[in-house]
PDB file of C-alpha atoms and ligand atoms in Angstrom:
ATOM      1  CA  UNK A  14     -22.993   5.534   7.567  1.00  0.00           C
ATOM      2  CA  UNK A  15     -23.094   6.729   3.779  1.00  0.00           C
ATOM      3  CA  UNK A  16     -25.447   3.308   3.031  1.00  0.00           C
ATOM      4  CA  UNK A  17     -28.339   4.086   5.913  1.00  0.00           C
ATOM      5  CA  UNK A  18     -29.032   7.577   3.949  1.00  0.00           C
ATOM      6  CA  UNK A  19     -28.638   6.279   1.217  1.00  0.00           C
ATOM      7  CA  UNK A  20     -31.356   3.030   1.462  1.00  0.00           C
ATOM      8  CA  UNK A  21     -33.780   5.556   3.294  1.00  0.00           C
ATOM      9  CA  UNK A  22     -36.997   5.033   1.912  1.00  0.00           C
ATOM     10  CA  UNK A  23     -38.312   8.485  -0.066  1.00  0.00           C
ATOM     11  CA  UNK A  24     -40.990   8.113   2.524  1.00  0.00           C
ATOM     12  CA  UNK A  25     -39.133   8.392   5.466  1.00  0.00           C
ATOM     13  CA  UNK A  26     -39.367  11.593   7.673  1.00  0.00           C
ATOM     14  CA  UNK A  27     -37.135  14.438   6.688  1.00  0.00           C
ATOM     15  CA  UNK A  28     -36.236  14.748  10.551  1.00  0.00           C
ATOM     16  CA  UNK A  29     -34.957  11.048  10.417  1.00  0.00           C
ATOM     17  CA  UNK A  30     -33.042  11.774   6.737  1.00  0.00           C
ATOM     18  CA  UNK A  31     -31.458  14.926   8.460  1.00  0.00           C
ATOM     19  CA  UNK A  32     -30.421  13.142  11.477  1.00  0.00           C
ATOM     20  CA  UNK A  33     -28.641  10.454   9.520  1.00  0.00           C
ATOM     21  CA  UNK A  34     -26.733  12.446   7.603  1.00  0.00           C
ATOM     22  CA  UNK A  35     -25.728  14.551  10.317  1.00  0.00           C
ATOM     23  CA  UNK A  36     -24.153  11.498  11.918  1.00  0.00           C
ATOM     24  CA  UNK A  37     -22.526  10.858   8.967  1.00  0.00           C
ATOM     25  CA  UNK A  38     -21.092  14.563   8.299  1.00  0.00           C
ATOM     26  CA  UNK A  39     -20.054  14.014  11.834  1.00  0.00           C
ATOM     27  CA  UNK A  40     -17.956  10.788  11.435  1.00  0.00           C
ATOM     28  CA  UNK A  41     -16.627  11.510   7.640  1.00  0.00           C
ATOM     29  CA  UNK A  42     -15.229  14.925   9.613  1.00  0.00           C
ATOM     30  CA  UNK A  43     -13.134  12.729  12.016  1.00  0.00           C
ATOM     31  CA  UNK A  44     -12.056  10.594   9.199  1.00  0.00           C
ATOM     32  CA  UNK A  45     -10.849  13.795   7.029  1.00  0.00           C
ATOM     33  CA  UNK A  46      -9.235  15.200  10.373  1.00  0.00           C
ATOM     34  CA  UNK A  47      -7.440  11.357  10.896  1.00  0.00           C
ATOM     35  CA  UNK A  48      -6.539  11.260   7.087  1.00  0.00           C
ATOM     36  CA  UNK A  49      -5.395  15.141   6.972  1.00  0.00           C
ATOM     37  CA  UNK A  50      -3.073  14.669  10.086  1.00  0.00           C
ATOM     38  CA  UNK A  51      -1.394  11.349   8.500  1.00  0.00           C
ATOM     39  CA  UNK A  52      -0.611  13.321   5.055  1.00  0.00           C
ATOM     40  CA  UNK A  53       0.322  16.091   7.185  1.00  0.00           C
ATOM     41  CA  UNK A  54       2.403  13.437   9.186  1.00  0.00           C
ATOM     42  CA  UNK A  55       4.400  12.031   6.038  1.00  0.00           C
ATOM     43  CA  UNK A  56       5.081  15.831   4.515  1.00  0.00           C
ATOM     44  CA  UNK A  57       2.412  14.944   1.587  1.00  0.00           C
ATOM     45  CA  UNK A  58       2.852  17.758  -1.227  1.00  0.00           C
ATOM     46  CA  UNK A  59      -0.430  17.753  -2.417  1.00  0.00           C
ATOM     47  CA  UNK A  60      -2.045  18.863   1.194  1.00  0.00           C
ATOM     48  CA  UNK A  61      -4.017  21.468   0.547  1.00  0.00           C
ATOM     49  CA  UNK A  62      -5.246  20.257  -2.310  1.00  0.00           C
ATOM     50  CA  UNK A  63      -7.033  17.620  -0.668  1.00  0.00           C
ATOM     51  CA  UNK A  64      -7.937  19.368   2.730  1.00  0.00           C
ATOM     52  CA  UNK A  65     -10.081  21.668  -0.001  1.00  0.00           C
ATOM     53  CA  UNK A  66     -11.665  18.566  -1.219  1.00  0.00           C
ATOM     54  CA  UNK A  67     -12.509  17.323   2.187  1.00  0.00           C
ATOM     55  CA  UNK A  68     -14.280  21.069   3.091  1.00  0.00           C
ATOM     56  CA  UNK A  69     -16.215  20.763  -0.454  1.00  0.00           C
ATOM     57  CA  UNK A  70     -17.324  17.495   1.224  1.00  0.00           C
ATOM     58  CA  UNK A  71     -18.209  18.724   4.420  1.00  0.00           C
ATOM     59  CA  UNK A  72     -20.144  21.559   2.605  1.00  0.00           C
ATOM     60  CA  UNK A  73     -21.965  19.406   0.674  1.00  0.00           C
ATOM     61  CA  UNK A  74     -23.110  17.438   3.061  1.00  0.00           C
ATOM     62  CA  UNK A  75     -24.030  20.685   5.012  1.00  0.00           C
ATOM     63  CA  UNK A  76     -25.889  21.854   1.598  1.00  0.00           C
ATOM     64  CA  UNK A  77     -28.109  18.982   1.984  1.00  0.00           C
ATOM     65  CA  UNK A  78     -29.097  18.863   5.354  1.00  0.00           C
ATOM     66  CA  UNK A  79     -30.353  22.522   4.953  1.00  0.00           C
ATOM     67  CA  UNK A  80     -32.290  21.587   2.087  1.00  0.00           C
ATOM     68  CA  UNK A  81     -33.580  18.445   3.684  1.00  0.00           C
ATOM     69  CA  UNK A  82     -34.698  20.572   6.542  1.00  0.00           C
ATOM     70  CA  UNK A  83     -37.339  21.781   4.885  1.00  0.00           C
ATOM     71  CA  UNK A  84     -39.614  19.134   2.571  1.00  0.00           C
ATOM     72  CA  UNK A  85     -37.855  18.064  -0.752  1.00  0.00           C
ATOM     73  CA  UNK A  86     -39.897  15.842  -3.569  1.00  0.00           C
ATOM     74  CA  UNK A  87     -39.206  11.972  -3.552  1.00  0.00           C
ATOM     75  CA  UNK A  88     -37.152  12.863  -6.857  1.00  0.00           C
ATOM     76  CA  UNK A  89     -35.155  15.676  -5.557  1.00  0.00           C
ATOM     77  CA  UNK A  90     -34.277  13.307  -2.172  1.00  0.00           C
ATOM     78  CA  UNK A  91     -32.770  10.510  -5.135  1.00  0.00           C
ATOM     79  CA  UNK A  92     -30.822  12.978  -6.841  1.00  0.00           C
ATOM     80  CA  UNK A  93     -28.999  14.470  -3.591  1.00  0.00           C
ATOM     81  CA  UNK A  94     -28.137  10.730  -3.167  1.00  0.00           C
ATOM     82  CA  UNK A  95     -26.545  10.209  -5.859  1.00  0.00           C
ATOM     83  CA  UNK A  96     -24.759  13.269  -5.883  1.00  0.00           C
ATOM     84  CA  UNK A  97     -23.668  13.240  -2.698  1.00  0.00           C
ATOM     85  CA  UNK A  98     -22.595   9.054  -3.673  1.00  0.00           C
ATOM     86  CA  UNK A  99     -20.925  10.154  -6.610  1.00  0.00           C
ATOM     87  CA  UNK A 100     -18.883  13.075  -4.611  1.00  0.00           C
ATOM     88  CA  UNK A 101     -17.711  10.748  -1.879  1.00  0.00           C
ATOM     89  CA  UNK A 102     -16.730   8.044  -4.492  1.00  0.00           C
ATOM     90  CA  UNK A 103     -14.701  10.877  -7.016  1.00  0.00           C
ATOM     91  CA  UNK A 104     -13.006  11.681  -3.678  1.00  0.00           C
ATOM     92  CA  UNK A 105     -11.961   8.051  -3.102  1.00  0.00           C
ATOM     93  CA  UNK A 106     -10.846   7.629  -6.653  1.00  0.00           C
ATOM     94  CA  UNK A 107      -8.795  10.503  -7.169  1.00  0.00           C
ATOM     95  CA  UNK A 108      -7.602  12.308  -3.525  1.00  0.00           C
ATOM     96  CA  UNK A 109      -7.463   9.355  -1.582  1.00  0.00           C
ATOM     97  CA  UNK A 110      -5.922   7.009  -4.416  1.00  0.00           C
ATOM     98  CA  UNK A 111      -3.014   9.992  -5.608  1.00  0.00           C
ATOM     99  CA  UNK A 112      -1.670   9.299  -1.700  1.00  0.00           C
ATOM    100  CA  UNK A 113      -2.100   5.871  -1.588  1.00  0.00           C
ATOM    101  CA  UNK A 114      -0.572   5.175  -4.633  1.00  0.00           C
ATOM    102  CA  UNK A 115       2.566   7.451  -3.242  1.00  0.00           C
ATOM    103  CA  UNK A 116       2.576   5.672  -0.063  1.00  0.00           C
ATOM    104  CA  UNK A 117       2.179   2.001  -0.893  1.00  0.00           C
ATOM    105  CA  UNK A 118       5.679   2.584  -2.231  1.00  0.00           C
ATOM    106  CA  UNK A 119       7.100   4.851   1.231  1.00  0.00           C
ATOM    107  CA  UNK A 120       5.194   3.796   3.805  1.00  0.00           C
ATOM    108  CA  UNK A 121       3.127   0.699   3.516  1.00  0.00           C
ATOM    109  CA  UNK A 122       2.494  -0.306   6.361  1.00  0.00           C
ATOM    110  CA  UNK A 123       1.369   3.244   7.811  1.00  0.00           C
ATOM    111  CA  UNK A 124      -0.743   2.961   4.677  1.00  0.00           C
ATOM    112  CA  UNK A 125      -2.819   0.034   4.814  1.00  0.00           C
ATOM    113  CA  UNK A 126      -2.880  -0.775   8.169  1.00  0.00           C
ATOM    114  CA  UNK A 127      -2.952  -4.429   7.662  1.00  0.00           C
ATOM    115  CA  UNK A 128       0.748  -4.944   9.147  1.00  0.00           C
ATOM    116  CA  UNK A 129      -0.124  -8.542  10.033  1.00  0.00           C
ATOM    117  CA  UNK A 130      -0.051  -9.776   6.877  1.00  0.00           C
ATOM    118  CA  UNK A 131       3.268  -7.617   5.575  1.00  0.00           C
ATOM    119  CA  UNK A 132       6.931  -8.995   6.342  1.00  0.00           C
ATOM    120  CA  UNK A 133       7.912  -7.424   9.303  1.00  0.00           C
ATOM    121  CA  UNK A 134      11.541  -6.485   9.005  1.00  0.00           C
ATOM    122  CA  UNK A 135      12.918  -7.605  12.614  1.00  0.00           C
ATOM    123  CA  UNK A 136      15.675  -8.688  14.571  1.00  0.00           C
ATOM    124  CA  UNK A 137      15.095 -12.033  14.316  1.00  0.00           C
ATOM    125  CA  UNK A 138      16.033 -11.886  10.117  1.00  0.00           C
ATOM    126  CA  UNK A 139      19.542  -9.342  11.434  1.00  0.00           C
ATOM    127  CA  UNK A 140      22.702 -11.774  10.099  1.00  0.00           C
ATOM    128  CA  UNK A 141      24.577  -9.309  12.088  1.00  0.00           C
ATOM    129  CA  UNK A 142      26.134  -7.784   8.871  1.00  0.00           C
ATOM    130  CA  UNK A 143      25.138  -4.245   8.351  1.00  0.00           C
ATOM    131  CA  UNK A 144      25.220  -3.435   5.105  1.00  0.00           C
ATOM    132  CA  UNK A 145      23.532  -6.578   4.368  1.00  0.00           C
ATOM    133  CA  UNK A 146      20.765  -6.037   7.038  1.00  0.00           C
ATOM    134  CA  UNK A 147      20.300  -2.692   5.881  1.00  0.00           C
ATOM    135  CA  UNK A 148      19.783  -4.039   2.437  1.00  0.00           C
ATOM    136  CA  UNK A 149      17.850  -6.903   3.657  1.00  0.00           C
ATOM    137  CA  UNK A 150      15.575  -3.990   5.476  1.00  0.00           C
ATOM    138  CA  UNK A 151      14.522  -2.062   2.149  1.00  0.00           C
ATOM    139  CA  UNK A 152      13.813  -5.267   0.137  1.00  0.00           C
ATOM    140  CA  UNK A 153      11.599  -6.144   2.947  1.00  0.00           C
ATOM    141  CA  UNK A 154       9.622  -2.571   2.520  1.00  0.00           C
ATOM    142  CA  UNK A 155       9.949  -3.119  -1.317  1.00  0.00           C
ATOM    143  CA  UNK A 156       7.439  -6.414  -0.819  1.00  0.00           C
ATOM    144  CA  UNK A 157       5.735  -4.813   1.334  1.00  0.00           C
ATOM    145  CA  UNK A 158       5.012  -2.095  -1.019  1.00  0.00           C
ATOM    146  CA  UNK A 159       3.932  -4.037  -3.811  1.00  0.00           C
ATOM    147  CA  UNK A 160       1.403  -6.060  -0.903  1.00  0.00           C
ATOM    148  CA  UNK A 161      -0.141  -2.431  -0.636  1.00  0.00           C
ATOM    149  CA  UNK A 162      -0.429  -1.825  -3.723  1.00  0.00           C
ATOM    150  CA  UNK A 163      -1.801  -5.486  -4.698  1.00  0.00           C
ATOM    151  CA  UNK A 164      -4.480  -4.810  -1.927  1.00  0.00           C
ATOM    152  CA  UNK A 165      -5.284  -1.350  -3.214  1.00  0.00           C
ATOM    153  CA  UNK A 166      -5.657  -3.044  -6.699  1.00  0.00           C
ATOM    154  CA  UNK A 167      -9.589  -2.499  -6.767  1.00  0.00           C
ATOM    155  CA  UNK A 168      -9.382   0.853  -6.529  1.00  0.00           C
ATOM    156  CA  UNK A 169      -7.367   1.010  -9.502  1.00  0.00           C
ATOM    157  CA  UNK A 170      -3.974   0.599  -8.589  1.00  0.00           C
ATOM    158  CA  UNK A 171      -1.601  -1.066 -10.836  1.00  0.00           C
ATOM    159  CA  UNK A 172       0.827  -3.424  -9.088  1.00  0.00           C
ATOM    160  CA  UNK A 173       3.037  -4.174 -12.002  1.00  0.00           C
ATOM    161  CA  UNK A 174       5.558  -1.460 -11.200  1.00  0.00           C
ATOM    162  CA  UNK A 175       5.928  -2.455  -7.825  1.00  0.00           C
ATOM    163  CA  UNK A 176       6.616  -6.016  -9.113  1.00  0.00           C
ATOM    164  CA  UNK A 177       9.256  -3.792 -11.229  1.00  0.00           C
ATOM    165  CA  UNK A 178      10.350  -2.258  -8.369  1.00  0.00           C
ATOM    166  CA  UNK A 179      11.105  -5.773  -6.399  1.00  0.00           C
ATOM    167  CA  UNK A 180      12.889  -6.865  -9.408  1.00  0.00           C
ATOM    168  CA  UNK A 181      15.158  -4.142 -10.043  1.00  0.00           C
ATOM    169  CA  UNK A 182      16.133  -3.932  -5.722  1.00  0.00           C
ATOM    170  CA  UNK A 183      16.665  -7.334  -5.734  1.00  0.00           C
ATOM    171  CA  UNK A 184      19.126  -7.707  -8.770  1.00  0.00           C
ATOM    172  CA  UNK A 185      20.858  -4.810  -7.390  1.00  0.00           C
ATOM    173  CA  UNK A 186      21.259  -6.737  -4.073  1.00  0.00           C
ATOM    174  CA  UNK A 187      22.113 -10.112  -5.729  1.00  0.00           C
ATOM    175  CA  UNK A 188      24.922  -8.509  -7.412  1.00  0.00           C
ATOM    176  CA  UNK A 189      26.284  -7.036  -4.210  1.00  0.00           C
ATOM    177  CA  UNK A 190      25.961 -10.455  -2.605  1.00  0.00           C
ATOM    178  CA  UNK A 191      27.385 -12.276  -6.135  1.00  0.00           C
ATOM    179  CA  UNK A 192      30.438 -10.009  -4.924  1.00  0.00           C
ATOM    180  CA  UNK A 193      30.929 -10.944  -1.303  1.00  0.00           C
ATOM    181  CA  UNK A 194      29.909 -14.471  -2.510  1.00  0.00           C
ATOM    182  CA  UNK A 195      33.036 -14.607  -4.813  1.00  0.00           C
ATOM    183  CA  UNK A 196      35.318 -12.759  -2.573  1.00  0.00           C
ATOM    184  CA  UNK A 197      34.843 -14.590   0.609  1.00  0.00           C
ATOM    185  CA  UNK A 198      32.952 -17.989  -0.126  1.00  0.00           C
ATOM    186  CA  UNK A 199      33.447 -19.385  -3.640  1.00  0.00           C
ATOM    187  CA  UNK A 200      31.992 -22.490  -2.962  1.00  0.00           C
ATOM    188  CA  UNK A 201      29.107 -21.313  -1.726  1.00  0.00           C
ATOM    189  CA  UNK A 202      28.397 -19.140  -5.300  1.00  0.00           C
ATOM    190  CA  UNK A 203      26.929 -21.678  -7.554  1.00  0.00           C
ATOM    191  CA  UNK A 204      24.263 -23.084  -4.843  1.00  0.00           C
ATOM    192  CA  UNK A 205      23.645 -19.457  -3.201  1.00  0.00           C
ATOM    193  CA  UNK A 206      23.546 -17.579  -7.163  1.00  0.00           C
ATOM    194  CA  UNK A 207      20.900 -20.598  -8.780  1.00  0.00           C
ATOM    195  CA  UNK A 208      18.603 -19.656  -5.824  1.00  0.00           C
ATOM    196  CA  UNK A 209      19.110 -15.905  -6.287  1.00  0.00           C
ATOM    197  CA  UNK A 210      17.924 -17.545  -9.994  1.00  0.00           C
ATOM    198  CA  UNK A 211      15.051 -19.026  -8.615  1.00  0.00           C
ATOM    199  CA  UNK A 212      13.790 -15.505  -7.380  1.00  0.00           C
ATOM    200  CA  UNK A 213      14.270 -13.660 -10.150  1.00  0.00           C
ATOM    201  CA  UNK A 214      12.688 -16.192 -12.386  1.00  0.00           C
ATOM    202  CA  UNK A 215       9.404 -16.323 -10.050  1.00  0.00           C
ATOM    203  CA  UNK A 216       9.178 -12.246 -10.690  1.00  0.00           C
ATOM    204  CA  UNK A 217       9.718 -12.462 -14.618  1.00  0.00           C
ATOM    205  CA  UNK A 218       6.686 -15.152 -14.440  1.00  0.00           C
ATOM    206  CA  UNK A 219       4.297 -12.801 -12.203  1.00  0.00           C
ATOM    207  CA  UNK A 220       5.588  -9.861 -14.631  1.00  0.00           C
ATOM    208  CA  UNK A 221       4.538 -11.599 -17.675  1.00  0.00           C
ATOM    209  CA  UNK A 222       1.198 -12.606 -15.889  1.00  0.00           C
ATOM    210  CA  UNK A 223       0.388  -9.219 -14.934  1.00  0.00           C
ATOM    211  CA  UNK A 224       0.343  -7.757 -17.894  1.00  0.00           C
ATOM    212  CA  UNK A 225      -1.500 -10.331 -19.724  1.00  0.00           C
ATOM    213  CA  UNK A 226      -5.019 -10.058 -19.725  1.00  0.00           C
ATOM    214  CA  UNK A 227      -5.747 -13.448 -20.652  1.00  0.00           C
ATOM    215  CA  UNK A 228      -3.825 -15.063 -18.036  1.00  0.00           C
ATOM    216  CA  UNK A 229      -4.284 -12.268 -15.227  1.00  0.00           C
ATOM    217  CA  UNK A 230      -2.892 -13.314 -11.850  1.00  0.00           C
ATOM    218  CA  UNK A 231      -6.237 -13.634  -9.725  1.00  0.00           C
ATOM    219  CA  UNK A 232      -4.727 -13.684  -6.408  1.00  0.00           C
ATOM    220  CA  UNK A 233      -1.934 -11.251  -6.123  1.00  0.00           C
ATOM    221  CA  UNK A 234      -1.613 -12.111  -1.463  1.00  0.00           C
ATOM    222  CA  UNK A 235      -0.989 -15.697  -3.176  1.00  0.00           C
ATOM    223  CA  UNK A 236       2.482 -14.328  -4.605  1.00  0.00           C
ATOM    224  CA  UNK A 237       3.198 -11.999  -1.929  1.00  0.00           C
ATOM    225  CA  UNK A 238       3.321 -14.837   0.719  1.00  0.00           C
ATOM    226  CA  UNK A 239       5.348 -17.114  -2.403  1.00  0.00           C
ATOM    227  CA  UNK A 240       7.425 -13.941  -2.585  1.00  0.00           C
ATOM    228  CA  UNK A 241       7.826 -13.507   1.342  1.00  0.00           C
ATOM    229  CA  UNK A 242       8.392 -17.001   2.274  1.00  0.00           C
ATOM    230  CA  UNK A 243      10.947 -17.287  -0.213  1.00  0.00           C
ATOM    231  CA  UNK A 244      12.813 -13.822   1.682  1.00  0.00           C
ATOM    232  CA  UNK A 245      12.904 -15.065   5.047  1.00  0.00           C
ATOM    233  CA  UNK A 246      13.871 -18.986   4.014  1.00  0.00           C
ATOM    234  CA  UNK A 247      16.813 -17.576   1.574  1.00  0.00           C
ATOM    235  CA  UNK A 248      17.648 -14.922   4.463  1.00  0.00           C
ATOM    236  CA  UNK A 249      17.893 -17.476   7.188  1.00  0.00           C
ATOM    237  CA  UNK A 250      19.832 -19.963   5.058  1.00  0.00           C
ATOM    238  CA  UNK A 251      21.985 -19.045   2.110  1.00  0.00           C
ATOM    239  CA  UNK A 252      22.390 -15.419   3.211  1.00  0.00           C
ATOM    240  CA  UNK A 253      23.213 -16.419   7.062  1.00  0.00           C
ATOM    241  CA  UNK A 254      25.727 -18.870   5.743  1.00  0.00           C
ATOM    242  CA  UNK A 255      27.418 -15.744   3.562  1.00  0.00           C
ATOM    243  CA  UNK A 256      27.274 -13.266   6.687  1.00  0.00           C
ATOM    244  CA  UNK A 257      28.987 -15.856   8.597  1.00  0.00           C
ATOM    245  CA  UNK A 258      32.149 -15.780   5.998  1.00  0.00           C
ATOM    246  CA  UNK A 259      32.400 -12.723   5.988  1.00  0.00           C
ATOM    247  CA  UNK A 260      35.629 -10.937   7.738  1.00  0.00           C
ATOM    248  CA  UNK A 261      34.979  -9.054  11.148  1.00  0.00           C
ATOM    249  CA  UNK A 262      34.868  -5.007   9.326  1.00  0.00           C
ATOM    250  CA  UNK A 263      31.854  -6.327   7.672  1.00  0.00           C
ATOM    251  CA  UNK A 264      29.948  -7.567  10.858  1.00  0.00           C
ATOM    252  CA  UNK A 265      28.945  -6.378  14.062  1.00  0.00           C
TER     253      UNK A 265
HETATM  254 FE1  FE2 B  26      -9.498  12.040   1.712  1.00  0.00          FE
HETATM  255 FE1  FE2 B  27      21.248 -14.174  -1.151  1.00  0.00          FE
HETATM  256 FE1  FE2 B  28      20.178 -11.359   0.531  1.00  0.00          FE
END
């Protein structure tokens, strides 16, 4: 919508220039009213704030239909372009990317909206052990996160702390499960622990990568899905074998 005002010829007709950005006043004001009602939705605490930035928008945009209404100078038409470009794109950089960079880490998948791609925590990974599941659950959100964030990464999000994130949930879960491993199944520790190893040696590698420039990870979905499939195999295996040791208080 933005793009067909702003590749207008200079020669088009002011009555065509003012119709297109009408429409586009008109579908940017849905947008805000969508966006406002999600941040509204998930308690966001900088609200207001960024409702005022959508109504400086909106009054922009207003601005320069009424001074497109009456004939502007090929050079005057460029510069509300660009202004009204470089509004639209300050928005995007600093509203929209302050709440996305909150919720990639809360809500991810309300976020980006691209749940197909993102682990979805169901039934079918439950080892009927609640605590376990539960824990299983937020590590699950915590790849998600970083998937968010990794997909937000052109608009200047850094995905190394959520890659800090994963590795700090996960070691807190492997040492739960190093527990219950060497309470109720021994012999399962060494095989079950050097995968755990396996994991967390992956995540110091992408770390590392990350914040090298030279040898910057190009495809950051490539190690979510490495990340993932690792998950759901280690869930459905080692961790399935653990839940099934464990006594009846700690299962359904
Ligand atoms: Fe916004
Ligand atoms: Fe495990
Ligand atoms: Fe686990």
């Amino acid at each position: 919508m933005l793009n067909d005002f702003l590749t207008t010829p200079p020669t088009a007709e002011p009555a065509q220039l003012v119709e297109q950005i009408k429409r586009m006043a008109h579908s940017a004001q849905a947008h805000f009213l969508s966006e406002e009602k999600f941040l509204t939705d998930q308690h966001y605490p900088r609200l207001q704030a960024h409702r005022n930035a959508h109504a400086r928008l909106l009054r922009r945009m207003g601005l320069v239909i009424r001074e497109l209404s009456s004939s502007v100078t090929p050079i005057r038409l460029l510069a509300l372009k660009v202004q009204l470009k470089d509004a639209l794109a300050r928005h995007i950089r600093h509203e929209d990317l302050d709440y996305a960079r909150i919720y990639c880490d809360h809500r991810p998948n309300e976020v980006c909206g691209v749940t197909d791609d993102m682990l979805d925590w169901s039934q079918e990974l439950s080892l009927g052990a609640p605590t376990l599941d539960r824990e299983h659950g937020e590590l699950a959100r915590t790849l998600n996160a970083f998937y968010c964030a990794a997909i937000h990464e052109a608009y200047g999000i850094d995905p190394s702390p959520f890659v800090r994130k994963i590795q700090t949930r996960f070691q807190a879960h492997f040492e739960h499960e190093k527990e219950l491993l060497e309470r109720y199944a021994p012999e399962l520790a060494a095989v079950h622990l050097a995968d755990h190893d396996s994991f967390s040696q992956s995540l110091d590698g992408a770390l590392s990568a990350l914040s090298d420039p030279e040898d910057r990870i190009e495809d950051l979905g490539a190690l979510f899905d490495a990340l993932q499939l690792w998950f759901i195999r280690h869930t459905l295996t080692a961790d399935l074998e653990l839940a099934e040791r464990l006594p009846n208080e700690l299962r359904d």
